[in-house]
mmCIF file of C-alpha atoms in Angstrom:
data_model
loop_
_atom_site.group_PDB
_atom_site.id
_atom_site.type_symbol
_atom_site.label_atom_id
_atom_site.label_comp_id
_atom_site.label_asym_id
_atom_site.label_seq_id
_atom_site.Cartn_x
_atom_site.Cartn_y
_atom_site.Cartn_z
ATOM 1 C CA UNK A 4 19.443 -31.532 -16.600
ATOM 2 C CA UNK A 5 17.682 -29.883 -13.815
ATOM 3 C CA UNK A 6 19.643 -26.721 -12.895
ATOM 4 C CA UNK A 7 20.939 -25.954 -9.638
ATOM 5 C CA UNK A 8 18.043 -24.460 -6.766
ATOM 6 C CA UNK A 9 17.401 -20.831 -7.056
ATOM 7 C CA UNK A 10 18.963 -19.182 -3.587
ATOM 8 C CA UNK A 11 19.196 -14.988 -3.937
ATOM 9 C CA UNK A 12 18.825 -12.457 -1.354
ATOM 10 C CA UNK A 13 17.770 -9.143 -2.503
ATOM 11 C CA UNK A 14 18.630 -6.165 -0.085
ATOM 12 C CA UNK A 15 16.807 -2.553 -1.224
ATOM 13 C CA UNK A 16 16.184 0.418 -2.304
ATOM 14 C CA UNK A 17 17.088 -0.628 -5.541
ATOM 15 C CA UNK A 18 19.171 2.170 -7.638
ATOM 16 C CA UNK A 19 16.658 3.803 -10.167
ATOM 17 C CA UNK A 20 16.586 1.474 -13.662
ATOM 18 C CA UNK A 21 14.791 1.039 -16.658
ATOM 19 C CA UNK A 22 12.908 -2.600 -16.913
ATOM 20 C CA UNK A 23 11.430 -2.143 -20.265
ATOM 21 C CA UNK A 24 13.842 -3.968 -22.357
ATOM 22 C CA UNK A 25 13.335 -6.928 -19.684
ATOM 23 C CA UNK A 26 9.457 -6.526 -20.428
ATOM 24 C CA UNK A 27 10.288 -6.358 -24.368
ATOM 25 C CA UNK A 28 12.239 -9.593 -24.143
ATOM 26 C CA UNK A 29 9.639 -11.193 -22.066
ATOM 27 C CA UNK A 30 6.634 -10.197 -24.374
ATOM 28 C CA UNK A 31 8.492 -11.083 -27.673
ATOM 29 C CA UNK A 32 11.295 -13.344 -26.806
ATOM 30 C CA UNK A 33 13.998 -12.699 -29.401
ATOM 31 C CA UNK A 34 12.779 -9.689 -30.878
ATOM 32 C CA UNK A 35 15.145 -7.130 -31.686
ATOM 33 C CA UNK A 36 16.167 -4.680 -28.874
ATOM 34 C CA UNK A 37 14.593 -1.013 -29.350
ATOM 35 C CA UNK A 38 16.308 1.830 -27.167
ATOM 36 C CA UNK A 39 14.096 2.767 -24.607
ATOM 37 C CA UNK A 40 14.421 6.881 -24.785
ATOM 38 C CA UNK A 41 14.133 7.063 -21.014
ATOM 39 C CA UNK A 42 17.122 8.277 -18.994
ATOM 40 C CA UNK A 43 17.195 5.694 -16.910
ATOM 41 C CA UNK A 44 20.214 2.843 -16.378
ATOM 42 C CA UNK A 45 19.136 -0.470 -17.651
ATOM 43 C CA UNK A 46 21.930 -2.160 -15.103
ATOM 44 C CA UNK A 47 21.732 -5.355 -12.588
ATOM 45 C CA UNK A 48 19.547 -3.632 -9.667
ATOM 46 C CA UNK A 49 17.670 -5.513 -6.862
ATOM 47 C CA UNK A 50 14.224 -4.484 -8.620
ATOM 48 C CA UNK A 51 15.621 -6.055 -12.105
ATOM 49 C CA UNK A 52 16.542 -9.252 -10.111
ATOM 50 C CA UNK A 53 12.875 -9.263 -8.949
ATOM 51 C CA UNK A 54 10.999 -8.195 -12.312
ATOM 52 C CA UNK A 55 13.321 -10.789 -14.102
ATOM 53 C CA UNK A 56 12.531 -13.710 -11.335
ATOM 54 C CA UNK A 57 8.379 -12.716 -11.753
ATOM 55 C CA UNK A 58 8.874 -13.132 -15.485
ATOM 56 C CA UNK A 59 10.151 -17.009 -15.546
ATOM 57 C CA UNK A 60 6.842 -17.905 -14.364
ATOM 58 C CA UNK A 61 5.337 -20.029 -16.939
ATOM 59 C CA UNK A 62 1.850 -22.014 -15.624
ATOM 60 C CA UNK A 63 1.231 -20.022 -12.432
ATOM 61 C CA UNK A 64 1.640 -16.985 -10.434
ATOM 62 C CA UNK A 65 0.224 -16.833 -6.650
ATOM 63 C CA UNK A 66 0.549 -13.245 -5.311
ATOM 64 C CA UNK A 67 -0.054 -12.457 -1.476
ATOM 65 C CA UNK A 68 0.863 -8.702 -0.803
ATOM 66 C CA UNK A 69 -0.485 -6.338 1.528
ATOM 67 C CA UNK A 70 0.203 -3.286 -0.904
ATOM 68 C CA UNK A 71 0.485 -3.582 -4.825
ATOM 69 C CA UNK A 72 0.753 0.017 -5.798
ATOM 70 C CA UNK A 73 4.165 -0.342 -8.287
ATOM 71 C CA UNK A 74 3.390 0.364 -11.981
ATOM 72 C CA UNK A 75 6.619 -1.568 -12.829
ATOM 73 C CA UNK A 76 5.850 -5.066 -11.092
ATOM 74 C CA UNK A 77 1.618 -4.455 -12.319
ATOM 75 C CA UNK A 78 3.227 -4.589 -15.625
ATOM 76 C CA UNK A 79 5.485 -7.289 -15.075
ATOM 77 C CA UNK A 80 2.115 -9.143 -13.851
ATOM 78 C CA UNK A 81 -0.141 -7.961 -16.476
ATOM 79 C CA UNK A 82 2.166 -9.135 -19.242
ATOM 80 C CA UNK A 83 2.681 -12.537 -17.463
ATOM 81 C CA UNK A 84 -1.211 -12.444 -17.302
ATOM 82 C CA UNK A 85 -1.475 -12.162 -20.933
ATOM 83 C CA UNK A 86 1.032 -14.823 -21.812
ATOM 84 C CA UNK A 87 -1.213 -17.468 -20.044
ATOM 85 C CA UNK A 88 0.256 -17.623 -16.712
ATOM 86 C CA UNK A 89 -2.425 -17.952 -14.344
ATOM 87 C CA UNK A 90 -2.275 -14.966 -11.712
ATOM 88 C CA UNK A 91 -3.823 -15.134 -8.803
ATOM 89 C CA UNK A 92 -3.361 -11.758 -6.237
ATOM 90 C CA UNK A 93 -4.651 -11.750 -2.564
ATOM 91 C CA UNK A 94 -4.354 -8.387 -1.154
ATOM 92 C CA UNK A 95 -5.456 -6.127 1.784
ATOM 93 C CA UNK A 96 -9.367 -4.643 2.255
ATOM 94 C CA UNK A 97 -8.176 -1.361 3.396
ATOM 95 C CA UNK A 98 -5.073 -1.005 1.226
ATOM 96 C CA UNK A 99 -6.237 -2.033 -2.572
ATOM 97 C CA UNK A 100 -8.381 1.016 -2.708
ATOM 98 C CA UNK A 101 -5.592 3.549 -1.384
ATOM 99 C CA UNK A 102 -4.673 6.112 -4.070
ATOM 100 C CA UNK A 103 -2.177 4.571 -6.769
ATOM 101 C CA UNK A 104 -3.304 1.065 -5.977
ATOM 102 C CA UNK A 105 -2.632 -1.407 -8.899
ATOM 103 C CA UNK A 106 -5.082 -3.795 -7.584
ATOM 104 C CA UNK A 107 -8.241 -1.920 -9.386
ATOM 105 C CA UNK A 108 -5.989 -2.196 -12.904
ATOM 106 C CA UNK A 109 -5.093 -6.412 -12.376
ATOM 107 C CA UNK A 110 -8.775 -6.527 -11.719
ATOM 108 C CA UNK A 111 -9.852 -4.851 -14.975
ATOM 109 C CA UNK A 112 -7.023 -6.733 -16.944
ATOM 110 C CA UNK A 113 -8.816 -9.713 -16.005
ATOM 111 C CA UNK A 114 -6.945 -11.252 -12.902
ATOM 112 C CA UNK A 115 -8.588 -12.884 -10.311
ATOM 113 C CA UNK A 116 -8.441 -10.561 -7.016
ATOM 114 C CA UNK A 117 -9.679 -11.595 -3.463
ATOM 115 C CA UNK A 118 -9.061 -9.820 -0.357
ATOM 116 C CA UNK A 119 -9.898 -9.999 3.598
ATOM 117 C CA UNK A 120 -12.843 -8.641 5.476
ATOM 118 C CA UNK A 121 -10.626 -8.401 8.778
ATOM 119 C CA UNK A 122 -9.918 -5.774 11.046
ATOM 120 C CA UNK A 123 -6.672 -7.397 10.863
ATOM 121 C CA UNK A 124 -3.919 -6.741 8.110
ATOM 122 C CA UNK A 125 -3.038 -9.446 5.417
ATOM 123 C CA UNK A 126 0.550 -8.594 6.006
ATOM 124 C CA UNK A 127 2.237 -11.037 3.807
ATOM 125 C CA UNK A 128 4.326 -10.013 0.845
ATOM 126 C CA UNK A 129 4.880 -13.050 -0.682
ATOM 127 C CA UNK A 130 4.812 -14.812 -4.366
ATOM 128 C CA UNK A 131 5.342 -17.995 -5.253
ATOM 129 C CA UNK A 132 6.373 -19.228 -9.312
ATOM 130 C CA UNK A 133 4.900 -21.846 -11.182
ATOM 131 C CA UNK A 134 4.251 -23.310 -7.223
ATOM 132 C CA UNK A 135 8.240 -23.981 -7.286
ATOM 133 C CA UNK A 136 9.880 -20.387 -6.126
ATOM 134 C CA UNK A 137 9.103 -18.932 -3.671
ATOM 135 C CA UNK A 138 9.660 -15.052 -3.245
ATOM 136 C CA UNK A 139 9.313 -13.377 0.001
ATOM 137 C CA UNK A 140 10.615 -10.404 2.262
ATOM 138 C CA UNK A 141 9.492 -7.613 3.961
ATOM 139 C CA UNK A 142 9.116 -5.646 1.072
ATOM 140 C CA UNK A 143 5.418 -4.276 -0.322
ATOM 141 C CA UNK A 144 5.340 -4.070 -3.769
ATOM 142 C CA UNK A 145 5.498 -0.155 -3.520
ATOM 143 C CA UNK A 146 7.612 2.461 -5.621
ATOM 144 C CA UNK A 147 8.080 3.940 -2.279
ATOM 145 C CA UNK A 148 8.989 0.803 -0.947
ATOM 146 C CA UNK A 149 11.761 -0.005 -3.941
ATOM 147 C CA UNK A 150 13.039 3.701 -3.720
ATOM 148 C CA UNK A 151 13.672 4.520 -0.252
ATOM 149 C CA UNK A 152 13.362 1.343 2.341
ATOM 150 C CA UNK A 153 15.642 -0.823 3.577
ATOM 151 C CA UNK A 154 13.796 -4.158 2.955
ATOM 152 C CA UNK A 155 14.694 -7.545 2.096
ATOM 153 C CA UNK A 156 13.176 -10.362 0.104
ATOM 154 C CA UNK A 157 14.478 -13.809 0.041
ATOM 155 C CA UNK A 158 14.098 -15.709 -3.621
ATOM 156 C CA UNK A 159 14.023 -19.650 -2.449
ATOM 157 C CA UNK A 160 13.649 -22.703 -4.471
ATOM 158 C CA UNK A 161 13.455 -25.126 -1.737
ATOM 159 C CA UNK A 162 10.366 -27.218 -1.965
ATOM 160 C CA UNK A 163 9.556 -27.582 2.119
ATOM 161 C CA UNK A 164 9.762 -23.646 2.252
ATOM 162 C CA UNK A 165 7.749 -23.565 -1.148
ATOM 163 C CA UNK A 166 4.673 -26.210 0.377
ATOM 164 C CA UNK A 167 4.375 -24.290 3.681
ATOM 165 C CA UNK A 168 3.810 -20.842 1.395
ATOM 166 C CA UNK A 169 1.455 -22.686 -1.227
ATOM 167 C CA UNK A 170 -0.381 -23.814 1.470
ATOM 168 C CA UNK A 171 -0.971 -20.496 3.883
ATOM 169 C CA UNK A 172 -1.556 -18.888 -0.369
ATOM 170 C CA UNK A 173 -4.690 -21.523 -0.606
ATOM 171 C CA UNK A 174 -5.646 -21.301 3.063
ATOM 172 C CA UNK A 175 -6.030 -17.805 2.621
ATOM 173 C CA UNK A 176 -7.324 -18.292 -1.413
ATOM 174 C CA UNK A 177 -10.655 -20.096 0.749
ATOM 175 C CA UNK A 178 -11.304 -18.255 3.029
ATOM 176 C CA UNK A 179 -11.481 -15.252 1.026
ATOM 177 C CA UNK A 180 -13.332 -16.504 -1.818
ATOM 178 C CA UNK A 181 -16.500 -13.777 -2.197
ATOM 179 C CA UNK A 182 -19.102 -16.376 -1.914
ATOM 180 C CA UNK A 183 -18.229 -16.396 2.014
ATOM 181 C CA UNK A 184 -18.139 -12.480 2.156
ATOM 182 C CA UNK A 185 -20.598 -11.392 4.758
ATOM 183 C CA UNK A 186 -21.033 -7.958 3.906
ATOM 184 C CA UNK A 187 -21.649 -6.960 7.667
ATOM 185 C CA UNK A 188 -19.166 -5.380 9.852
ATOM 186 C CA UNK A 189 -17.567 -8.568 11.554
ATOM 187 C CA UNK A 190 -16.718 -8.354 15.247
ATOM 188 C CA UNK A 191 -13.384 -8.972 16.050
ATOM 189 C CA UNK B 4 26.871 -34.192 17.233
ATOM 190 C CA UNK B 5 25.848 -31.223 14.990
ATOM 191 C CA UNK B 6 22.065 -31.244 15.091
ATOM 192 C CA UNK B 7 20.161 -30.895 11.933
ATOM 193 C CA UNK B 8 19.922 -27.110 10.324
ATOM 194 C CA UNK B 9 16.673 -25.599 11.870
ATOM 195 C CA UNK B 10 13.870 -24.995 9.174
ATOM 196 C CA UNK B 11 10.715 -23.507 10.508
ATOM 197 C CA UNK B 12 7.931 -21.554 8.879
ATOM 198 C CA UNK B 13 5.367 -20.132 11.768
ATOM 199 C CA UNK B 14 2.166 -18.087 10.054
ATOM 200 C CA UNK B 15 0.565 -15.977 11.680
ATOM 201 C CA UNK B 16 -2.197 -14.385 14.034
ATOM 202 C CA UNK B 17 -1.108 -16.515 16.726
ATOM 203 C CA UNK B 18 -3.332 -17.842 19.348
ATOM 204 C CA UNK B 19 -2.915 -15.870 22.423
ATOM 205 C CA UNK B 20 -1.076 -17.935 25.080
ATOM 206 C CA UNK B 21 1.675 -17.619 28.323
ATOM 207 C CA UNK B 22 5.101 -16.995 27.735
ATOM 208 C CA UNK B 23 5.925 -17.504 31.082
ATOM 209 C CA UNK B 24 7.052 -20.404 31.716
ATOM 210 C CA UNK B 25 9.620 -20.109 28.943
ATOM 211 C CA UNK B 26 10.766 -16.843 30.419
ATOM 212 C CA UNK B 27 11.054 -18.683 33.924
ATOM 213 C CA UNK B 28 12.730 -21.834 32.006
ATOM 214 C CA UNK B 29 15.324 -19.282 30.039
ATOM 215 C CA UNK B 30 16.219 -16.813 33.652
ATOM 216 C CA UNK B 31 16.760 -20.013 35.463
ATOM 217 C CA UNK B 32 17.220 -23.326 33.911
ATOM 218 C CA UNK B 33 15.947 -26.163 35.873
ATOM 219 C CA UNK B 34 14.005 -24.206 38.610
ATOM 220 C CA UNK B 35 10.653 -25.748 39.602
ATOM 221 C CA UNK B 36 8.005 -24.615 37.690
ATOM 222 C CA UNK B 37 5.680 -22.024 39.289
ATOM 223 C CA UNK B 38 2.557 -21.741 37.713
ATOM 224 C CA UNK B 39 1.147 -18.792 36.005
ATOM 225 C CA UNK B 40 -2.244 -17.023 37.747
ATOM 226 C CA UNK B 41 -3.100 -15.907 33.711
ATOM 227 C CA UNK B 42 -5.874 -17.532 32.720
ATOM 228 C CA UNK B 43 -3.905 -17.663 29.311
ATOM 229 C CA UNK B 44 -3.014 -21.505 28.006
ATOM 230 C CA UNK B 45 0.819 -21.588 27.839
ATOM 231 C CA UNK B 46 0.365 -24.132 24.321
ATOM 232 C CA UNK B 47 2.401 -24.528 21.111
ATOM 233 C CA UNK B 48 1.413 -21.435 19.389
ATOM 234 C CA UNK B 49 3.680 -19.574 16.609
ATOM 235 C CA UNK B 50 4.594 -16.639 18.944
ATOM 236 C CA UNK B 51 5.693 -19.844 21.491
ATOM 237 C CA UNK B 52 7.829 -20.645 18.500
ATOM 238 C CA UNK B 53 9.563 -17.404 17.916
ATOM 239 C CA UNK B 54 10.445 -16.996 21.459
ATOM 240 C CA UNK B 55 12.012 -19.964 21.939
ATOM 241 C CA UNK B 56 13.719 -19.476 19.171
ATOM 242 C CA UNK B 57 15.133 -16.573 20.313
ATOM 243 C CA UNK B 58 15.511 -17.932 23.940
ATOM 244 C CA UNK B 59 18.265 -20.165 22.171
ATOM 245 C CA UNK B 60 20.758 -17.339 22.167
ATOM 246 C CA UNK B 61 24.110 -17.783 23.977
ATOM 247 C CA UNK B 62 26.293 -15.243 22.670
ATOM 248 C CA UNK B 63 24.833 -12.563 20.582
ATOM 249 C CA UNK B 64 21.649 -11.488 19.263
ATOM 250 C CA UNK B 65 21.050 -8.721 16.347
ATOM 251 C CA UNK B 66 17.620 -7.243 15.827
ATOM 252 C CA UNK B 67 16.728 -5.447 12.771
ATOM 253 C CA UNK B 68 13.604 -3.909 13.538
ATOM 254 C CA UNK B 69 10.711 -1.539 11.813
ATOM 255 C CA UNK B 70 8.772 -1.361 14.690
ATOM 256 C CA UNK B 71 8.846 -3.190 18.128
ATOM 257 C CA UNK B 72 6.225 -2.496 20.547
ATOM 258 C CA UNK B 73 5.238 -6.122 21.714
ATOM 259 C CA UNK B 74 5.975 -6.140 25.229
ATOM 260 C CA UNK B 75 6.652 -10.119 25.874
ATOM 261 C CA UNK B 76 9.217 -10.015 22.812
ATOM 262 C CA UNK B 77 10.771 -7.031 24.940
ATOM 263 C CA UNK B 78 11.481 -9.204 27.724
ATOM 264 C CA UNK B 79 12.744 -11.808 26.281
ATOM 265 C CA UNK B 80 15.227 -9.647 24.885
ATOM 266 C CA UNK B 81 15.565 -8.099 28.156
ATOM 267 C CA UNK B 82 16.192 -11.198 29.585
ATOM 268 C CA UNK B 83 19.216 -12.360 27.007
ATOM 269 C CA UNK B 84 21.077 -8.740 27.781
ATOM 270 C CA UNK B 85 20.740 -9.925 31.802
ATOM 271 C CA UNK B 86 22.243 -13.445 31.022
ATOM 272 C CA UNK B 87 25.131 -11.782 29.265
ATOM 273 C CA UNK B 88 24.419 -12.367 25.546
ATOM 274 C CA UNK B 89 25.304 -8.868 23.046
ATOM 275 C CA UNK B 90 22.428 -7.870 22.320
ATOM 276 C CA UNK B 91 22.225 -5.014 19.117
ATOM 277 C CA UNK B 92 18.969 -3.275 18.100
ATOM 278 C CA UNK B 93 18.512 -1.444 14.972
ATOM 279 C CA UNK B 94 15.661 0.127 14.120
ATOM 280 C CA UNK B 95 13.250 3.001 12.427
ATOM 281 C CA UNK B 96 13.330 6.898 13.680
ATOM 282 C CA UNK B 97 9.988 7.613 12.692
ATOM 283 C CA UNK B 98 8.851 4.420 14.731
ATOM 284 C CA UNK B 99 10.739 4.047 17.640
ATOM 285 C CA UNK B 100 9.075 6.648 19.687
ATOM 286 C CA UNK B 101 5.679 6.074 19.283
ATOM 287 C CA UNK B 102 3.252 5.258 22.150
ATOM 288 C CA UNK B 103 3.890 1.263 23.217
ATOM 289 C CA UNK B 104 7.738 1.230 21.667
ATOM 290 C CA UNK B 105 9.717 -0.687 24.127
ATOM 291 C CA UNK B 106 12.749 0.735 22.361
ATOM 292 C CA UNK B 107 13.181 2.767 24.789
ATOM 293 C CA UNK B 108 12.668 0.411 28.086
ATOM 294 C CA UNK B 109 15.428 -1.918 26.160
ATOM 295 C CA UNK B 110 17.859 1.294 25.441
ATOM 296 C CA UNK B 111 17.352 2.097 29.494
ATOM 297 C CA UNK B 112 18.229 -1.211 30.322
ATOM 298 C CA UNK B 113 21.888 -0.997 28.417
ATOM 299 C CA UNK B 114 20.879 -2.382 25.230
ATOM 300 C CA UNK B 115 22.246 -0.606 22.676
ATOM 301 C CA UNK B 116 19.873 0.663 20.029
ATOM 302 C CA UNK B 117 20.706 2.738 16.398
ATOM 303 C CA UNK B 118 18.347 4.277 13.947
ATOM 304 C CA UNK B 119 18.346 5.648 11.189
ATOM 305 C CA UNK B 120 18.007 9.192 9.575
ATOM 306 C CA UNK B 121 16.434 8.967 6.667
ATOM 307 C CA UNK B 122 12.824 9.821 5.301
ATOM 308 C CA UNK B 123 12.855 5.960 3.864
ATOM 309 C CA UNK B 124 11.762 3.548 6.542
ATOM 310 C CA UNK B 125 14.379 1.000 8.023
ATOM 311 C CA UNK B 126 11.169 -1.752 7.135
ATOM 312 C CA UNK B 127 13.686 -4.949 8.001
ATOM 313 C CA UNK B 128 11.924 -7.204 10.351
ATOM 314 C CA UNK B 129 14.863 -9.273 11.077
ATOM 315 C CA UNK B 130 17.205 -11.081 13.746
ATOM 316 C CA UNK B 131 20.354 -13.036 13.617
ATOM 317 C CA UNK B 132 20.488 -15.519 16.474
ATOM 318 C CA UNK B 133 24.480 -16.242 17.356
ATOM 319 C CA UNK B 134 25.410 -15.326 13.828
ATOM 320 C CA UNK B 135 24.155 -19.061 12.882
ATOM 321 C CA UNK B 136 19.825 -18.698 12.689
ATOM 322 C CA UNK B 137 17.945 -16.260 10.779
ATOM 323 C CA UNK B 138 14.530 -15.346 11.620
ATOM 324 C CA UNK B 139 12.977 -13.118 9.104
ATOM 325 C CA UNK B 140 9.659 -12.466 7.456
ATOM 326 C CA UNK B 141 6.138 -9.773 7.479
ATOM 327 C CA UNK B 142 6.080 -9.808 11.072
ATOM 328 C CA UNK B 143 7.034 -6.673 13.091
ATOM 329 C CA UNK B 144 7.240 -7.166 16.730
ATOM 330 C CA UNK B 145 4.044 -5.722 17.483
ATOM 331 C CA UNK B 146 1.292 -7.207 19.620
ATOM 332 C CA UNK B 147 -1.401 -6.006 16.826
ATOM 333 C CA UNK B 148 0.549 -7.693 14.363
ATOM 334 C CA UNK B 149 1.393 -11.241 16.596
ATOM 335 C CA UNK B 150 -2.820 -11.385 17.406
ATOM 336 C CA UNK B 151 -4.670 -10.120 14.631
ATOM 337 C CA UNK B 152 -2.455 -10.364 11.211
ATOM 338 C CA UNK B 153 -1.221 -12.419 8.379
ATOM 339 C CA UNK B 154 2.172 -12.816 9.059
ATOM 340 C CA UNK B 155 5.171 -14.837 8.034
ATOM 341 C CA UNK B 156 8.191 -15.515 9.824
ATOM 342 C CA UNK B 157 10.959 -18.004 7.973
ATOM 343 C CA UNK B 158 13.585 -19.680 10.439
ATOM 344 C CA UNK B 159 16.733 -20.358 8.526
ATOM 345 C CA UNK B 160 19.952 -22.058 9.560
ATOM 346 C CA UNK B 161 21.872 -22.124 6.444
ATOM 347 C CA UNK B 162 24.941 -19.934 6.201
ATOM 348 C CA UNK B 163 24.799 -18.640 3.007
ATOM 349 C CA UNK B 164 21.419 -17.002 3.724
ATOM 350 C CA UNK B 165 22.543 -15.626 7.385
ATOM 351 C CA UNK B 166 25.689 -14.303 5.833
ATOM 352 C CA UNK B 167 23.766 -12.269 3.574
ATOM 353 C CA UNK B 168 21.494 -10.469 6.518
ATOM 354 C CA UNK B 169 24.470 -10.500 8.810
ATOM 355 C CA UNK B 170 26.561 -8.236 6.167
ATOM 356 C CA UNK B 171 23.598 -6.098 6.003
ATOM 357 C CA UNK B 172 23.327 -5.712 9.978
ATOM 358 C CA UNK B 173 27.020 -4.827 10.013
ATOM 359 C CA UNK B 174 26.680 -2.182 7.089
ATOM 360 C CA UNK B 175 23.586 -0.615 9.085
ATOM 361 C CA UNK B 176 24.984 -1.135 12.077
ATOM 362 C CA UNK B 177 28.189 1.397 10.909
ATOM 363 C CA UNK B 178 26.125 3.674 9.195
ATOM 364 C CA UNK B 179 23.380 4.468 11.494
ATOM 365 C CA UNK B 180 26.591 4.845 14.409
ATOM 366 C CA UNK B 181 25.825 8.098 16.265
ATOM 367 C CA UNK B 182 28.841 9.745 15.658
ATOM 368 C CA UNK B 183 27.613 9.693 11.946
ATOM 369 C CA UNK B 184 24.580 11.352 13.158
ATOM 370 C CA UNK B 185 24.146 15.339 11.310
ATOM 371 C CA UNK B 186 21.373 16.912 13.701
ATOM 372 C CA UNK B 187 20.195 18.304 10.247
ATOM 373 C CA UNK B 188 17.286 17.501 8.381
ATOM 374 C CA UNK B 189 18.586 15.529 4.841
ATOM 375 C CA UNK B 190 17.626 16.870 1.894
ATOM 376 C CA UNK B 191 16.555 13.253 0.525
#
């Protein structure tokens, strides 16, 4: 029986937690729980909501973010990455190179990366689940971001919201594929 | 008859076009239409979108905002307060008094207008039209942002999901009240 439509609003910051026995399960599924020796709360927290949410992905995982510089979510994506899920991250020109950027580390695990040649910002934050869930707010995936902000990011599995995501995600997928990259300053 | 829940996506940069007959339409229903000397087209565009959108407000209108420096969304904010609908604006310390924030031009004009005081940013981009439609997404209110980014902005009529942001308003709204306000720097 089909369960009932993911709806879940997620307000941060997030209290401080631990997500590693989240990771554990998801890497080994039913392999005995080891004690993480870090001081940190394992509890409910708007940042376990979203790691847990990332990790039900099973066929695909379409990322859109303008800044990708958390080393919790990057692992949450690496491991899905590993498992088979096929990750695919668009990102920002000027902001995958910034200091603490993940985007250099997904690369070299083997993700496909694209990003803009724009003036303009790709602003999005957005990810969408096995092309079913879509996950979306005005939250960049930043520790900063999780810490500190206010921010908000809306978890909807509601296929017209979905389509008009999945869409904009391979509009954008396109037009930034490399073999269209110009490699001259564009005029805009 | 109820009319169906609004669901809207609009994606952004937006073609540039004239808000002014919508303006003209919203400060005095059923006038004859002067046109505009802009050479701008006045088309369906996503910005078109938003402010009609917001145009639809009767009673009350609650902005959530990181940063708001577009000056057409400023007047069509402007214009609600004139007709009588309670308007609210929260926003961001850091970003309210940079160069091109109307937050100021609304706060003269009687709006009223909290921030926070925090060394997090207040990064909601959201508003609650007549406590019934959400609009929420990447988007701040900026002109940079509305011409030359990739944006999202989700239009939601569904009251679980406008519950959720219109606790959070309230909650901000208390805690950012001035008489709350330390005149010390936080220790954050």
């Amino acid at each position: 029986r089909r369960a009932r439509p993911v709806r879940e609003v997620l307000f941060f910051p997030s209290r401080p937690c631990c997500i590693e026995a989240l990771l554990a399960e998801a890497a080994e599924p039913g392999a005995p729980a080891r004690p993480c020796p870090c001081p940190l709360p394992s509890g409910d927290t708007a940042l376990s909501r979203l790691v847990r949410r990332l990790l039900s992905a099973r066929r695909s995982l379409d990322l859109c973010l303008f800044a990708f510089s958390c080393p919790q979510l990057a692992r949450a994506v690496q491991l899905l990455h590993r498992r088979g899920v096929r990750v695919r991250l668009v990102t920002d020109a000027q902001y995958m190179g910034l200091h603490g950027s993940q985007v250099g580390r997904l690369r070299h695990a083997g993700i496909q990366v694209r990003h803009d040649q724009h003036s303009g910002y790709m602003h999005h934050k957005f990810a969408i689940v096995d092309r079913r869930m879509l996950i979306t707010g005005s939250l960049n995936w930043t520790s900063q971001a999780i810490q500190s902000n206010r921010e908000n990011v809306l978890v909807v599995e509601d296929a017209e919201y979905v389509k008009a995501f999945q869409d904009e995600f391979e509009r954008i997928w396109e037009e930034y594929n490399p073999t269209s990259y110009t490699f001259f300053p564009q005029r805009q």
